[in-house]
Short mmCIF file of C-alpha atoms in Angstrom, two decimals:
data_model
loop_
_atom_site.label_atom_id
_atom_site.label_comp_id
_atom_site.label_asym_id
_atom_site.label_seq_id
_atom_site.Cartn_x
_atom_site.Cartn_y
_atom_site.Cartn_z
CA UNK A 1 69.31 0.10 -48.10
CA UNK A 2 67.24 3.22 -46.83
CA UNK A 3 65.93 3.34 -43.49
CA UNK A 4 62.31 4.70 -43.60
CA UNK A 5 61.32 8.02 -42.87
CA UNK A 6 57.90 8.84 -43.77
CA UNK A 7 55.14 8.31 -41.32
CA UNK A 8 52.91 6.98 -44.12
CA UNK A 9 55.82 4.22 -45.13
CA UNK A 10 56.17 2.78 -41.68
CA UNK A 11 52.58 2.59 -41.36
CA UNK A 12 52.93 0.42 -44.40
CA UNK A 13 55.57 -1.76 -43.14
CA UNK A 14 54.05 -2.21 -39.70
CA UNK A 15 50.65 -3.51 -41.41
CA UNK A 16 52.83 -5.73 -43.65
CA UNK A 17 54.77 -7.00 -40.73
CA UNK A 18 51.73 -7.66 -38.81
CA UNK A 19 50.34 -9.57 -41.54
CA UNK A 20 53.19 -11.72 -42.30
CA UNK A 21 53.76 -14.91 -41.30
CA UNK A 22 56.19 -15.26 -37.84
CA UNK A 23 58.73 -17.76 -40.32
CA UNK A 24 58.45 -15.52 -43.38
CA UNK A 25 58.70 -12.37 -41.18
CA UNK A 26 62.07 -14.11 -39.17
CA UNK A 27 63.51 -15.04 -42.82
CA UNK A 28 63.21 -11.60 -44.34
CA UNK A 29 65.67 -10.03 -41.33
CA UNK A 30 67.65 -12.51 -40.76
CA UNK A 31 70.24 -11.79 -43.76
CA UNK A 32 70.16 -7.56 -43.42
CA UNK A 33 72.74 -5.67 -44.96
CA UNK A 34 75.71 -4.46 -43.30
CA UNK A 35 75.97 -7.10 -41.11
CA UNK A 36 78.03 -9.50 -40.56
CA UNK A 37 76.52 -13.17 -40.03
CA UNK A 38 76.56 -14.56 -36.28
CA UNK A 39 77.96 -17.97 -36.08
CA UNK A 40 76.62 -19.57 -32.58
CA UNK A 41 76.93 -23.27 -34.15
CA UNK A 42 77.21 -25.80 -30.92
CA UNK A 43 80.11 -28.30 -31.07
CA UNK A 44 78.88 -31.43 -30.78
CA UNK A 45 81.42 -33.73 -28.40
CA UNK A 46 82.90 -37.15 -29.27
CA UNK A 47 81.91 -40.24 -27.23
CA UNK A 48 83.97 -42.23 -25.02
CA UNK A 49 86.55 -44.29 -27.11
CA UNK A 50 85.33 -47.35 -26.49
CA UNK A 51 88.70 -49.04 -27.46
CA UNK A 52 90.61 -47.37 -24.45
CA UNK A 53 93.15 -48.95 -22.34
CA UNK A 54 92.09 -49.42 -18.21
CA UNK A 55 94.97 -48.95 -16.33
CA UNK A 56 93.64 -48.36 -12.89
CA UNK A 57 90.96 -50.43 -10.91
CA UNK A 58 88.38 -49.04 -8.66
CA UNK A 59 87.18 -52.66 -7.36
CA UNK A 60 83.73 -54.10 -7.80
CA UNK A 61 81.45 -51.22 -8.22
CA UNK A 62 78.61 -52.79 -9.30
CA UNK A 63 77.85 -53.23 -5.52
CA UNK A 64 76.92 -49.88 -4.93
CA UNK A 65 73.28 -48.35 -6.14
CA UNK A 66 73.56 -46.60 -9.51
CA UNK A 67 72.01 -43.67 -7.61
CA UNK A 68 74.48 -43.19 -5.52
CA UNK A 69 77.36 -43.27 -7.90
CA UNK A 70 75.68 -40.71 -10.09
CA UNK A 71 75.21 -38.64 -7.20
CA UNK A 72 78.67 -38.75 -6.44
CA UNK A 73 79.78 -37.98 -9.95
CA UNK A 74 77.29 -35.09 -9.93
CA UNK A 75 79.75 -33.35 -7.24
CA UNK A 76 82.63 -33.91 -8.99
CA UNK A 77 84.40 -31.45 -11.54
CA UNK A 78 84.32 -32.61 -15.23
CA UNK A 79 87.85 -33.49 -15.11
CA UNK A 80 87.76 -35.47 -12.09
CA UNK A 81 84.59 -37.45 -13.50
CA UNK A 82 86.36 -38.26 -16.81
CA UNK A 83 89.38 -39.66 -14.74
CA UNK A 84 86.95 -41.65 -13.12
CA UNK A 85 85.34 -42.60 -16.11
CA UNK A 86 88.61 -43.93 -17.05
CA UNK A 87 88.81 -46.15 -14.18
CA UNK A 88 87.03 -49.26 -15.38
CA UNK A 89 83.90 -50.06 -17.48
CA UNK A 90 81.29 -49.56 -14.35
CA UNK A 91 82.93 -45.88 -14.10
CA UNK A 92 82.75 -45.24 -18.07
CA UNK A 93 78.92 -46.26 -17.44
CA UNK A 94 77.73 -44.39 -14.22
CA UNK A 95 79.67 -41.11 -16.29
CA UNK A 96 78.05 -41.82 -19.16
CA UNK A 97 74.58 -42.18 -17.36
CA UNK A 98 75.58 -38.63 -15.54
CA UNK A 99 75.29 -34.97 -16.64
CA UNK A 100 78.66 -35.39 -18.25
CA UNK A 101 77.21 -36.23 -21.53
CA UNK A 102 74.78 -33.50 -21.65
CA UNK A 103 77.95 -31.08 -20.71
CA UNK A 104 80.27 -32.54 -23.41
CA UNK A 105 76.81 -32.25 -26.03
CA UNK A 106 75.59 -28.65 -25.38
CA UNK A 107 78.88 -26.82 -23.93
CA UNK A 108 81.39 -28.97 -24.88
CA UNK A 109 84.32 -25.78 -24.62
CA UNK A 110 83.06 -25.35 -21.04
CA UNK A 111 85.78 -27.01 -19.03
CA UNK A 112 88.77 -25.62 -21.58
CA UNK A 113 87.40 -22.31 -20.56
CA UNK A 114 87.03 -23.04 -16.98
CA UNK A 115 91.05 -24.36 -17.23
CA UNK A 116 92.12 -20.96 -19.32
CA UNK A 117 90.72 -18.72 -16.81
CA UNK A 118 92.32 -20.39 -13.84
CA UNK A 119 89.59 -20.12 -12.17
CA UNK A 120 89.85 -20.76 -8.40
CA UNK A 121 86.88 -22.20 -7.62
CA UNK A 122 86.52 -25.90 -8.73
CA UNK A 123 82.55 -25.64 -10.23
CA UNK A 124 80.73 -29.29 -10.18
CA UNK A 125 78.99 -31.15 -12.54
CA UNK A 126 75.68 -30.15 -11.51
CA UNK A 127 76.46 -26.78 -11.61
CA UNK A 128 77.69 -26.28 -15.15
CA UNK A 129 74.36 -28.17 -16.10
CA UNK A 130 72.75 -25.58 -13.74
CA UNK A 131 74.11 -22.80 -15.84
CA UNK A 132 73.52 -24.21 -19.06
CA UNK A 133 69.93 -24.60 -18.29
CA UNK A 134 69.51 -21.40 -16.90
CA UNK A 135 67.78 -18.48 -19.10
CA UNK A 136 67.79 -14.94 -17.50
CA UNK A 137 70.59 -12.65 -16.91
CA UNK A 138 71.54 -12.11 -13.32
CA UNK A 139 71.21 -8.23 -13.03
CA UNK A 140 68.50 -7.59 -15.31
CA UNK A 141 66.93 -10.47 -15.83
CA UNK A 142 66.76 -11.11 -19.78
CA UNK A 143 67.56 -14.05 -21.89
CA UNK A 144 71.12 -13.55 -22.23
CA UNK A 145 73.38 -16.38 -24.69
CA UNK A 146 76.67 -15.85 -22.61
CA UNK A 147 77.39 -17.87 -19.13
CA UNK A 148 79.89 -15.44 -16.96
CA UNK A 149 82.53 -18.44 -15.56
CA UNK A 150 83.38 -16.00 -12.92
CA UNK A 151 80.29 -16.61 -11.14
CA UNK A 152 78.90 -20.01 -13.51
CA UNK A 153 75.57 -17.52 -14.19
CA UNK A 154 74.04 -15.94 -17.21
CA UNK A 155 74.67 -12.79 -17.72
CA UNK A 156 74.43 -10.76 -20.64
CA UNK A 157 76.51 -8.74 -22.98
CA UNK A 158 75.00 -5.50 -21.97
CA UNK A 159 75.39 -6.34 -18.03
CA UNK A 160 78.92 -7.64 -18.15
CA UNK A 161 79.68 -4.10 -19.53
CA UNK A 162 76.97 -1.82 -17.73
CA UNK A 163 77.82 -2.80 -14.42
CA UNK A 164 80.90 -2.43 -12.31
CA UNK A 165 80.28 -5.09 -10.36
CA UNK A 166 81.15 -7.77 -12.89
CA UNK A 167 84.18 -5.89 -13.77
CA UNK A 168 87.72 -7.05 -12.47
CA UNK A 169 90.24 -5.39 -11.05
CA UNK A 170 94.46 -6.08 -10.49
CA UNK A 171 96.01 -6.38 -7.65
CA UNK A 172 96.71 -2.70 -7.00
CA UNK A 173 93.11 -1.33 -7.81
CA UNK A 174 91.68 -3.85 -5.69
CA UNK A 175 93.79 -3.35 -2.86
CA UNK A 176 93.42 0.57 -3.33
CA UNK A 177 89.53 0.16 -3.06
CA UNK A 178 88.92 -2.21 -1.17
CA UNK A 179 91.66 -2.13 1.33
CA UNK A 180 92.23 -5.52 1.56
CA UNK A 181 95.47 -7.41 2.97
CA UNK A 182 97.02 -9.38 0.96
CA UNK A 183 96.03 -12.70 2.68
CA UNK A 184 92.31 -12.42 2.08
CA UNK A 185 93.07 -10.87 -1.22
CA UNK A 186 94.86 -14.51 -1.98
CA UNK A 187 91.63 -16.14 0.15
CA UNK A 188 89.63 -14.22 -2.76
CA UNK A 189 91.37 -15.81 -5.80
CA UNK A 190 92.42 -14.50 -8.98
CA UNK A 191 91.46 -15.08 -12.39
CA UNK A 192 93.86 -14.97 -15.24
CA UNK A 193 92.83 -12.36 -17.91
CA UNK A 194 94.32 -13.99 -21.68
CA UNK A 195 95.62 -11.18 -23.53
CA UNK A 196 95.37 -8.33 -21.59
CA UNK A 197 97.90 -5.87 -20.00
CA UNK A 198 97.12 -4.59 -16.22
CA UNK A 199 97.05 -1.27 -17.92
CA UNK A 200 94.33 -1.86 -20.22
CA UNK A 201 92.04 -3.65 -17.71
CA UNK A 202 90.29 -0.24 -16.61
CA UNK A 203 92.23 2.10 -19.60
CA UNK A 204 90.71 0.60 -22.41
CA UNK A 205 89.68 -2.52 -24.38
CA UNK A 206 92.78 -2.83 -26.53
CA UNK A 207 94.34 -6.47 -25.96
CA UNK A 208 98.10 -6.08 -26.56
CA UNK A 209 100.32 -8.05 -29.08
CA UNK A 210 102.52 -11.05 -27.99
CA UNK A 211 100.98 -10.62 -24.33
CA UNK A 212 99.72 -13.35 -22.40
CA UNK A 213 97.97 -12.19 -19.61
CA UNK A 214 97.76 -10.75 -16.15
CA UNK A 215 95.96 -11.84 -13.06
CA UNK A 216 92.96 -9.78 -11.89
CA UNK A 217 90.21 -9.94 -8.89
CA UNK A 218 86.38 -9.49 -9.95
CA UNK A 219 84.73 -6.90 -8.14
CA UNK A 220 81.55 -8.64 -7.07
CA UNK A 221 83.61 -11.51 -4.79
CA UNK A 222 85.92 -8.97 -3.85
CA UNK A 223 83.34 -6.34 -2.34
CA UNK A 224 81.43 -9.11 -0.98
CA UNK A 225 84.54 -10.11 1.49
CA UNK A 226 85.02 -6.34 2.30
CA UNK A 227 81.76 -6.12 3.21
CA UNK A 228 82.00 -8.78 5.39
CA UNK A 229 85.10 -7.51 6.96
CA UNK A 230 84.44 -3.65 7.33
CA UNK A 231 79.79 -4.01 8.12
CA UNK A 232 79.84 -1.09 5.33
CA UNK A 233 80.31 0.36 1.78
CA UNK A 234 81.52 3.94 3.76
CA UNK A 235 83.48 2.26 6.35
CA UNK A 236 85.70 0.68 3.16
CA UNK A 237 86.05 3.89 2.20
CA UNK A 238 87.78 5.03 5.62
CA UNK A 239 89.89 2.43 5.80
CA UNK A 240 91.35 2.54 2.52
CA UNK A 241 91.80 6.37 2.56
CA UNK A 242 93.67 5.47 6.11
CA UNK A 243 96.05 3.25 4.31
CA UNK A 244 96.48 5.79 1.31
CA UNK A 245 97.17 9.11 3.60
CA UNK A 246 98.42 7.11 6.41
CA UNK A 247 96.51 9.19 8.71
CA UNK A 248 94.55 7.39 11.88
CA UNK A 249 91.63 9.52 12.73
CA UNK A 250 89.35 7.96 15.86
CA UNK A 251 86.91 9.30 13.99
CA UNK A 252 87.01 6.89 10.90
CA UNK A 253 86.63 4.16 13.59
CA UNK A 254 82.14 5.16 13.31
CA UNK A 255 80.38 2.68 10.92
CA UNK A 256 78.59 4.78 8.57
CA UNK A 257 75.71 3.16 6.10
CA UNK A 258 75.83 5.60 3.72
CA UNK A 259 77.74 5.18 0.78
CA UNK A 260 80.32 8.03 -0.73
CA UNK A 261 80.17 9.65 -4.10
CA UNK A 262 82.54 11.42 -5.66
CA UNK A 263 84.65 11.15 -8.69
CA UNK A 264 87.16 8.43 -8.09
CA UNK A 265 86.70 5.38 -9.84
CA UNK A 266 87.42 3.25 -6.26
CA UNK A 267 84.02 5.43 -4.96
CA UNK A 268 82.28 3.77 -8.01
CA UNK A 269 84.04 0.51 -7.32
CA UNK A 270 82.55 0.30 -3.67
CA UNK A 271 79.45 1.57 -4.90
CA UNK A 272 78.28 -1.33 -6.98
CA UNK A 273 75.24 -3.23 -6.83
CA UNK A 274 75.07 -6.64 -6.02
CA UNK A 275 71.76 -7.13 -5.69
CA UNK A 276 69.89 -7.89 -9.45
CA UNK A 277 68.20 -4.99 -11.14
CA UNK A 278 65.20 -4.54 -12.86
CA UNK A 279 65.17 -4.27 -16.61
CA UNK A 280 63.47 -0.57 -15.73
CA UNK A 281 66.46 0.28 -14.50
CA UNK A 282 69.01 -0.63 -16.89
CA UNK A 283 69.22 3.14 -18.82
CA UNK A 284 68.79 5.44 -16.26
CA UNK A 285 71.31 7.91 -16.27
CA UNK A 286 73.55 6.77 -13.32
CA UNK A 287 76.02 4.25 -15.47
CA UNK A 288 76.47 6.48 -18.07
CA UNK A 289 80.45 6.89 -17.67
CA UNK A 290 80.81 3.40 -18.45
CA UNK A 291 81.38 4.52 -22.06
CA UNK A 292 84.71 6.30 -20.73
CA UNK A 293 86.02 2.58 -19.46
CA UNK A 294 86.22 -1.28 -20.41
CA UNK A 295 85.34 -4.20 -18.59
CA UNK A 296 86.85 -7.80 -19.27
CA UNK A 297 84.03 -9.55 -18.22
CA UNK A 298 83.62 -10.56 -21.90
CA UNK A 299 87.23 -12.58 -21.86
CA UNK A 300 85.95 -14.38 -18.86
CA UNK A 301 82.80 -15.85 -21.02
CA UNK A 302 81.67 -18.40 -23.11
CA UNK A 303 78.44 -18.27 -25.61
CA UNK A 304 76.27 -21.71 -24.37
CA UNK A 305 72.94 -22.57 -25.97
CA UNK A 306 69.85 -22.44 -23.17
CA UNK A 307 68.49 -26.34 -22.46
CA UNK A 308 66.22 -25.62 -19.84
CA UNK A 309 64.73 -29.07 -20.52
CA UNK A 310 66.38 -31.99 -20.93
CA UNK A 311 67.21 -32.32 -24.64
CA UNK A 312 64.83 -29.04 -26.18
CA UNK A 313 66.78 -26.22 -26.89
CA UNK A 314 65.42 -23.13 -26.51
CA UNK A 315 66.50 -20.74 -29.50
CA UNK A 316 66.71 -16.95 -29.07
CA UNK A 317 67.60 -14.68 -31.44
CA UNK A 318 69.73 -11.01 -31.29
CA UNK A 319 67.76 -8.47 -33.77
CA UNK A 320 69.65 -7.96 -37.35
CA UNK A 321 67.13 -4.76 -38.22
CA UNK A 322 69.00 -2.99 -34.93
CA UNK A 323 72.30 -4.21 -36.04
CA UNK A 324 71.83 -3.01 -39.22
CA UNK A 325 70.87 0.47 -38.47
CA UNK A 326 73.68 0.83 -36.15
CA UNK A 327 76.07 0.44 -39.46
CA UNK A 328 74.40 1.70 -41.85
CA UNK A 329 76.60 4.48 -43.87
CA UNK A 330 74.33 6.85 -43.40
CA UNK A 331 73.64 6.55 -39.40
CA UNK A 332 75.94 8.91 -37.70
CA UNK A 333 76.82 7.59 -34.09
CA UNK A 334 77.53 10.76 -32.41
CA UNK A 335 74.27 12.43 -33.45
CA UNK A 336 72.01 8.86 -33.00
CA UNK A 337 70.52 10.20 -29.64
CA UNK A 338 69.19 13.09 -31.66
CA UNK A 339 65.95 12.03 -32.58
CA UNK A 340 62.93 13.87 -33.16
CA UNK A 341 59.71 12.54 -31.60
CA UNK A 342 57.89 11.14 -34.22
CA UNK A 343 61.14 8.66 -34.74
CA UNK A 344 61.64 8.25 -31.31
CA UNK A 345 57.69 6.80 -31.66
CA UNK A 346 58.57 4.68 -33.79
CA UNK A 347 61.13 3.00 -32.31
CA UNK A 348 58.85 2.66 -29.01
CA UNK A 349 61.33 5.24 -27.44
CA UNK A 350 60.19 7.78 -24.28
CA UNK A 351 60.11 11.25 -25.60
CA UNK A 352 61.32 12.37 -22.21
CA UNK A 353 64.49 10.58 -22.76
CA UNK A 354 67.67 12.88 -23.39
CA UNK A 355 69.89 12.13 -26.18
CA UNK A 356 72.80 10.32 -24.42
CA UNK A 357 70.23 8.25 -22.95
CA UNK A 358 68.60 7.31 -26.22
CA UNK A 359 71.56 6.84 -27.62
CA UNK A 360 72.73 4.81 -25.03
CA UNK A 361 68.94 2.33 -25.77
CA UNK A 362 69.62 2.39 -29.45
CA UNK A 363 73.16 0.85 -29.33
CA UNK A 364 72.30 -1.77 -27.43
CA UNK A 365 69.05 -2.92 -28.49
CA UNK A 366 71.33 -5.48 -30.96
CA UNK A 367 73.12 -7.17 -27.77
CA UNK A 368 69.28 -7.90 -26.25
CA UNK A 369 68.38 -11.61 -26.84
CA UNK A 370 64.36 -12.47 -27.37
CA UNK A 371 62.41 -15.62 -28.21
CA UNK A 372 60.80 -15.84 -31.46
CA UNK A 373 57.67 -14.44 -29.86
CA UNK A 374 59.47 -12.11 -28.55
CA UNK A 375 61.81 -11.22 -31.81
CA UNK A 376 58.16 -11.07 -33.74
CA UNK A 377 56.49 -8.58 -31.45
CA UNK A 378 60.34 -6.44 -31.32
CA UNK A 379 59.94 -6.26 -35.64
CA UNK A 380 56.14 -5.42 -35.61
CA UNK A 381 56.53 -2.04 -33.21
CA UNK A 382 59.86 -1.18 -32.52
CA UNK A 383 62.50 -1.83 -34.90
CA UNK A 384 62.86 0.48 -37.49
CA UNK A 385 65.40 -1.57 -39.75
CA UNK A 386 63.30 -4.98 -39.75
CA UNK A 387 61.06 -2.69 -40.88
CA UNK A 388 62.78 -0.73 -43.49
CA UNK A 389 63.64 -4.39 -44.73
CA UNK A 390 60.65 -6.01 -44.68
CA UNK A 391 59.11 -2.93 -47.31
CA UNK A 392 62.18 -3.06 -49.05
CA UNK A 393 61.28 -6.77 -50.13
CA UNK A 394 58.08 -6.93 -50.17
CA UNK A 395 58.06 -3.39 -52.71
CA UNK A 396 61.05 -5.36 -54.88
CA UNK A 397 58.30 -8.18 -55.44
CA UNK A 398 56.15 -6.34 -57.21
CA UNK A 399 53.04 -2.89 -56.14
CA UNK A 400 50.71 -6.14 -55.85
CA UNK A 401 52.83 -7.44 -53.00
CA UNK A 402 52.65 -4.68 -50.31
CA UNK A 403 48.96 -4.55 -50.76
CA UNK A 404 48.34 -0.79 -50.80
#
């Protein structure tokens, strides 16, 4: 498949696009070539076997108000309510009348994950229906597909590796930047990591063979308690260069609110945001270096369909046109930010932009999730290989069919 490059063709396609039906339009990109189909199924969970032995006895709990035993599964973790569930036939009801059900239906994988991880925190029920009704990204605020277990948010693809603040870090790095003793470094709580060496959680990506894990400390919970501890992102600083040089300088003992820059990763550690960001901010050219390192926020989360309603799922879609042009033969990455103007138009680009930011846009327009009104709009002005598609098959059809 050829991409388009003549203003007069994507003039064309645009005014065929625009015409087109939103289901036709979806149908034509959703099967580009050169790339690979994106299998986001949802598992449907088995009910209750209702031929299952009772072996301990809660008493008479039909004396209690159903509202009150829901609300006291609600608070419960999911493997806490199906012990309780297992209890006697009350208990298998009041869980089966809970959020349980819509857990085990939507995000059935949920609690495996949660038990994989090791995470320390013990999440309830209503908070893993929370998240799976939930639609925007933490930091920047798009629909994002992924729930970060870490935290039991959304956040997506593009955040968990854009930000350092949803990175983790082991033992060592986290005690280097944030200068932590080792009792509130336990008080944090680790997260187990499956696959990955300590020396490829910063390093790179690469997950070794044959290697089960190692434990490692996200950044966001880990800052947080430093800040607490230390009143400021500089102050951190001091103290952690006092326990690396071993010097004590009365000096370091002044609170400063300004926070350090320099080339150390731990200055970029301490630097992170917490707070959320707005999408306007997500390619400026501040996080650039995060190409140089890897984050294993990805390990620690799970794909979950968006419910915000009680049984309506709300489908989004990640552009095949964008993924297609990324892996197309004929793209070459390292020159992708190197767009003239009029192409940089057409894919709704800033001129002002320099090439490492554009090409920073470009590769991850395919990790942005939209709604179908959303996806639509995205094909009509801004993607250039929905476009190239949609010309490709409507000029296949026949002159008559592209109407010019």
């Amino acid at each position: 498949m050829q991409f388009l490059s003549d203003p007069v063709t994507v003039a064309k396609a645009k005014s065929m696009a625009k015409s087109m039906d939103p289901v036709t339009l979806l149908h034509i990109t959703a099967t580009p070539e050169y790339a690979e189909p994106i299998d986001r199924t949802v598992e449907i969970g088995k009910p209750l076997d209702p031929d299952i032995r009772f072996e301990n006895d809660l008493g008479n709990l039909n004396r209690f108000p159903l509202e009150i035993l829901l609300e006291i599964v609600e608070h419960l973790d999911v493997a806490s309510a199906m012990d309780f569930s297992m209890a006697n036939r009350m208990a298998r009801h009041v869980v089966a009348r809970s959020s349980v059900t819509f857990i085990k239906k939507w995000a059935p994988k949920l609690p495996r994950d949660l038990w994989l991880a090791r995470i320390p925190r013990r999440f309830a029920v209503w908070e893993l229906k929370e998240a799976i009704r939930s639609k925007h990204c933490i930091s920047c605020g798009q629909l994002a597909c992924s729930i970060w277990l870490v935290e039991m948010v959304r956040c997506c693809v593009q955040c968990m590796q854009h930000f350092p603040a949803n990175w983790c870090l082991t033992k060592a790095q986290t005690t280097a930047a944030f200068a932590l003793p080792l009792d509130e470094i336990a008080k944090i709580g680790p997260i187990f990591a499956i696959g990955m060496r300590e020396e490829d959680v910063i390093v790179n990506s690469s997950r070794g063979k044959d290697v089960l894990g190692c434990w490692v400390y996200p950044i966001r919970r880990t800052l947080a308690r430093a800040m607490e501890l230390y009143g400021s992102r500089e102050a951190i600083k001091t103290a952690a260069q006092q326990i690396r040089t071993g010097i004590q300088d009365p000096r370091f003992a002044v609170v400063q609110n300004s926070v350090s820059v320099s080339e150390f990763d731990c200055d970029k550690f301490r630097a992170a945001r917490l707070e959320p960001l707005t999408p306007a901010q997500l390619y400026s050219g501040e996080f650039r270096h995060v190409w140089a390192l890897s984050s294993i926020a990805n390990g620690n989360a799970i794909c979950a369909p968006i419910v915000p309603h009680a049984q309506k799922q709300l489908f989004i879609y990640a552009c095949r046109g964008c993924v297609a042009l990324l892996r197309h033969p004929s793209v070459v990455h390292p020159h992708l930010g190197s767009f003239d103007d009029e192409t940089k138009r057409w894919l709704n680009i800033d001129q002002s932009r320099t090439a490492n930011e554009t090409y920073f846009e470009v590769c991850w327009r395919p990790y942005r999730m939209r709604s179908i009104d959303g996806m639509v709009e995205h094909i009509q002005t801004e993607c250039l290989g929905g476009l190239s598609m949609i010309y490709k098959k409507r000029a296949a059809s026949g002159p008559d069919a592209t109407g010019f």
